[in-house]
Amino acid sequence: MSERTSRIGVAFDKARADGRALLVGCMPAGFPTVEGSIAAMKAMVAAGVDVIEVEIPYSDPVMDGPVIQRASDIALAGGVRTRDTLRIVEAVAATGAPVVTMTYWNPIERYGVDAFARDLAAAGGTGLITPDLIPEEAGEWLAASDAHGLDRTFLVAPSSTDERLAMTAAHCRGFVYATAIMGVTGARSQTSQAAPVLVSRVREVTDLPVGVGLGVGTGAQAATVAGYADAVIVGSALIRCLLDAPDEAAALTALRTLSAELSEGVHHPIR
Amino acid sequence: MSADATDIEVPAQFPDAAGHFGTFGGRFVPEALVAALDELASAHRAAMADESFRTEFAELLRDYAGTPSLLYEARRFSARAGARVLLKREDLNHTGAHKVRNVLGQALLTRRMGKRRVIAETGAGQHGVATATAAALFDLECVVYMGQVDTERQALNVARMRMLGATVVPVTTGSRTLKDAMNEAMRDWVANVDETHYLIGTAAGPHPFPALVRDFVRGIGEEARAQCLDLTGALPDAVTACVGGGSNALGIFHAFTDDPQVRLYGFEAGGAGVDTGRHAASITGGSTGVLHGTRTFVLQDADGQTQESHSISAGLDYPGVGPEHAWLHDTGRATYQPVTDDEAMAAFELLCRTEGIIPAIESAHALAGTLAIAPKLAAELGRQPTIVVNLSGRGDKDVHTAGEYFGILDKE
């Protein structure tokens, strides 16, 4: 279904040629502030994160665990608006790294689906990851993403039937997001047993790259996931660097250190 | 997905197969939950067509919950209302509200699906208590999520749930109220969906919840319709109910939707007044959006962030509404109006004093709305109207709130 070459698609092609996976780092827009989140995302890119996933903070994030909930609450309490997200996307895309936006659906409906797609494309975003939008409900987004040349990443889960995997992948463009575990976001001490099985099931039904998220927090885990996935998606562990640090300088240092460790992991997949 | 052509027709004509009521409803959920929702939809369809399920449910409702509930002609209240007011006494059910119908139905479904654990969200604690009750009866593990603000306000209900064997988890995220308890229940469900049923407390959430909850509570209207015909020889001119998520209202509306002469009124929690911004009136004071898995009317800001709701009634204090109500509003089949805290409390007091019945504050919204529409209806009809009011719950749980409101509690 990829009639167009997305910037994220180019990045995946290059990583495949290099025999490694992409590292996708997630950060809520406006956390801890709009400028602070831009600085954090740029630091991640400089330290080896290949793709930035900007999450639009939402009041009711049912797919997110405590770390992202807290960061989202801080961003919303700071007054971040949907249009700030677009400004952040633009600033980070200027680094040259592909920037994908992750969002619960209501903020997009409220903004206007076509208007958001238009403005996201203009800001240099590659597309959307939609954790609570399934293809059956996505008619307006399918049309808007086609009209404005954006990627669309729907989620697949260990509980997805084969029919749903095929249907969902057929509606994706750019990459497919495989949720490694049945659960919410948040780093876990052990990597998932279900993830490699899910990824191989996805590969049966699509040639699109497959990213794996939920639960990855260390370089070793990243290397393990890079052994079977095309992208390793990390959120909570990176965000915790900012939540736990005493000041911004310490936060950025911790963020760079972890980004570099994760990057090392995706460059040396354990197969 | 096990829905095949031999599957039985869904008893009500709405929603469509994907759970849409017009442009409302549907499923806005993580993919991880879709398989469980499909399983539930299939179990719901099969159960509704299964004579043995229907019989067992009917027996439980009769022998355990104490239904059919009475339809009581409230003569002294009627005199004050200027209408013949018939109260559907759901407050007399076991656990004190219509909610017992829903939890018994869903507990039966849980057993049918072979699941051993139920989770629930609760605001004031009524649905939590009802769920804990059904879990005790059916020997199911039960975890209830409740906002920390609510566990403090409703300590007695927390104790009731624990006595019944449930685990109560105070939720400390977000606004620490009902909507956050629902988020936390959803998170639990995503992680434990294989062995767990999410026993949702109202006719909201992703498909099939709005339809299945409605199907378990629509006995209210079926009973009321027959009782009204027996008592008065005619259908009522209007049927009224309070609307938070909206299960008691759907429960009483449904049997009347094909009777065009019967007006349907839903009364939302107007809090301090819809124009103050401090209310829980999603239909009259909100806008279309997606919340907790369904497209409906939502209280939200310009960016689609959910806004906090406000109501003296904890059971109506929710920033969304079931999608079937959004659709009934859209089609004009039902009329929705806000009732303020003060109007509800005045009606609360009036029922106490005229009938010796202490209503739930939720139900007092229906009484207040009834008082408001009765004169207009009488003028329109040129005679005294007959109005069936869903007295959805009893007020025991509200004695403290009402006592504070009226300033009648003795100081220590």
PDB file of C-alpha atoms in Angstrom, chain A residues 90 94 138-139 146 153 155 169 192 194-195 211 225 240 254:
ATOM      1  CA  GLU A  90       8.810  21.125  12.991  1.00  0.00           C
ATOM      2  CA  ALA A  94      14.790  20.249  11.219  1.00  0.00           C
ATOM      3  CA  ALA A 138     -10.391   5.203  10.633  1.00  0.00           C
ATOM      4  CA  GLY A 139     -12.204   6.170   7.428  1.00  0.00           C
ATOM      5  CA  ASP A 146      -3.679   9.709   1.552  1.00  0.00           C
ATOM      6  CA  THR A 153       0.756   3.123  11.862  1.00  0.00           C
ATOM      7  CA  LEU A 155      -1.105  -1.322  16.373  1.00  0.00           C
ATOM      8  CA  ALA A 169      -1.192  -4.320   8.218  1.00  0.00           C
ATOM      9  CA  SER A 192       8.635 -10.259  25.985  1.00  0.00           C
ATOM     10  CA  ALA A 194       5.255 -12.975  22.853  1.00  0.00           C
ATOM     11  CA  ALA A 195       6.927 -10.280  20.754  1.00  0.00           C
ATOM     12  CA  GLY A 211       8.501  -1.877  15.123  1.00  0.00           C
ATOM     13  CA  VAL A 225      14.465  -6.892  20.125  1.00  0.00           C
ATOM     14  CA  ARG A 240      12.136   8.575  33.337  1.00  0.00           C
ATOM     15  CA  ALA A 254      20.994  10.926  31.586  1.00  0.00           C
TER      16      ALA A 254
END
